[in-house]
Every structure is written in C-alpha cells, then in structure tokens.
Amino acid sequence: PAPPRVRTDGAVAVLADDDADVRALVALMLRDLGYRVIEAADANAALEAVLAERAVLAVIDVQMPGLSGNTVAYRLRSRDWRG
C-alpha cells in the first residue's frame, strides 16, 4: 500500500543547493508533496528566503560555496526559527 499523503496545504519550503540538477529534482518532489518551493542557489539567499517567506521547511545542501548549510541552520536557530 502507498504511504499516507502529507498535507502541506501550500506551505513554503526553501530549497538551497548549488547543483541545479539536484535542486530541480528535490523541488519536483517537494512540489509533488504540495509545498510551494522557493529555490536558492546559495546559502545566503536561502537564509533570507526562509525568514522573509516564513518557510515551514528548509532543505539546505551542507557543502556549498560561501556559507555552509550547517551555518545557515545555526543562524536560523539563533533567530528562533523552528520551521
């Protein structure tokens, strides 16, 4: 049997990956789950988008040029973002 569907009701997910192919594939899966996906090619843009769009989910590549995904996670937590 198929797993139960997750109800996202158009909630915002921010997706950050410097690899455009990976970003496109993950975005497709998130949209299929019902998320409104905001894509970012770098961690700085992802950090801004999560806060500006009140995202409930952030999928961030750990190894990217500039800020790492871990740094973004620490910064979001320091701003009390809980997703």
Short mmCIF file of C-alpha atoms in Angstrom, two decimals:
data_model
loop_
_atom_site.label_atom_id
_atom_site.label_comp_id
_atom_site.label_asym_id
_atom_site.label_seq_id
_atom_site.Cartn_x
_atom_site.Cartn_y
_atom_site.Cartn_z
CA PRO A 1 0.00 0.00 0.00
CA ALA A 2 1.04 3.60 -0.63
CA PRO A 3 2.16 5.66 2.35
CA PRO A 4 -0.28 8.29 3.60
CA ARG A 5 -0.02 11.67 1.92
CA VAL A 6 1.43 14.55 3.87
CA ARG A 7 -0.86 17.59 3.91
CA THR A 8 1.17 20.71 3.32
CA ASP A 9 -1.65 22.96 2.04
CA GLY A 10 0.79 25.09 0.04
CA ALA A 11 3.21 25.71 2.90
CA VAL A 12 6.50 27.28 1.88
CA ALA A 13 9.65 25.19 1.60
CA VAL A 14 13.02 26.77 0.83
CA LEU A 15 15.43 24.61 -1.10
CA ALA A 16 19.12 25.53 -1.43
CA ASP A 17 21.66 23.61 -3.48
CA ASP A 18 24.43 24.87 -5.74
CA ASP A 19 23.84 21.92 -8.12
CA ALA A 20 20.96 22.92 -10.40
CA ASP A 21 20.13 19.29 -11.28
CA VAL A 22 19.82 18.26 -7.63
CA ARG A 23 17.79 21.38 -6.90
CA ALA A 24 15.39 20.63 -9.76
CA LEU A 25 14.85 17.02 -8.66
CA VAL A 26 14.27 17.85 -4.99
CA ALA A 27 11.98 20.77 -5.93
CA LEU A 28 9.89 18.41 -8.04
CA MET A 29 9.48 16.03 -5.09
CA LEU A 30 8.59 18.85 -2.70
CA ARG A 31 6.02 20.27 -5.12
CA ASP A 32 4.53 16.80 -5.50
CA LEU A 33 4.04 16.84 -1.73
CA GLY A 34 2.16 20.13 -2.04
CA TYR A 35 4.80 22.62 -0.94
CA ARG A 36 5.26 26.00 -2.57
CA VAL A 37 9.00 25.79 -3.24
CA ILE A 38 11.40 28.70 -3.26
CA GLU A 39 14.71 27.71 -4.80
CA ALA A 40 18.04 29.29 -3.90
CA ALA A 41 21.44 28.64 -5.48
CA ASP A 42 23.37 29.73 -2.39
CA ALA A 43 23.06 29.70 1.37
CA ASN A 44 22.74 33.47 1.80
CA ALA A 45 19.71 33.58 -0.49
CA ALA A 46 18.23 30.60 1.34
CA LEU A 47 18.66 32.25 4.73
CA GLU A 48 16.92 35.41 3.52
CA ALA A 49 14.11 33.43 1.86
CA VAL A 50 13.39 31.28 4.92
CA LEU A 51 12.96 34.35 7.09
CA ALA A 52 11.14 36.54 4.54
CA GLU A 53 8.71 33.85 3.36
CA ARG A 54 8.09 32.28 6.79
CA ALA A 55 9.05 28.88 5.44
CA VAL A 56 8.00 25.80 7.37
CA LEU A 57 10.72 23.66 5.80
CA ALA A 58 14.30 24.36 4.76
CA VAL A 59 16.24 21.82 2.70
CA ILE A 60 19.79 23.10 2.50
CA ASP A 61 22.88 21.47 1.00
CA VAL A 62 25.58 21.15 3.64
CA GLN A 63 28.53 21.78 1.30
CA MET A 64 28.06 24.91 -0.76
CA PRO A 65 30.38 27.77 -1.68
CA GLY A 66 30.29 30.57 0.88
CA LEU A 67 28.12 29.72 3.86
CA SER A 68 27.61 26.05 4.61
CA GLY A 69 24.21 24.55 5.24
CA ASN A 70 25.25 23.99 8.84
CA THR A 71 25.96 27.70 9.27
CA VAL A 72 22.54 28.54 7.87
CA ALA A 73 20.93 26.12 10.33
CA TYR A 74 22.80 27.70 13.25
CA ARG A 75 21.77 31.19 12.15
CA LEU A 76 18.14 30.18 11.76
CA ARG A 77 18.12 28.60 15.21
CA SER A 78 19.70 31.72 16.70
CA ARG A 79 16.71 33.66 15.32
CA ASP A 80 14.31 31.19 16.91
CA TRP A 81 13.20 29.73 13.57
CA ARG A 82 11.66 26.32 14.17
CA GLY A 83 10.21 25.58 10.76
#
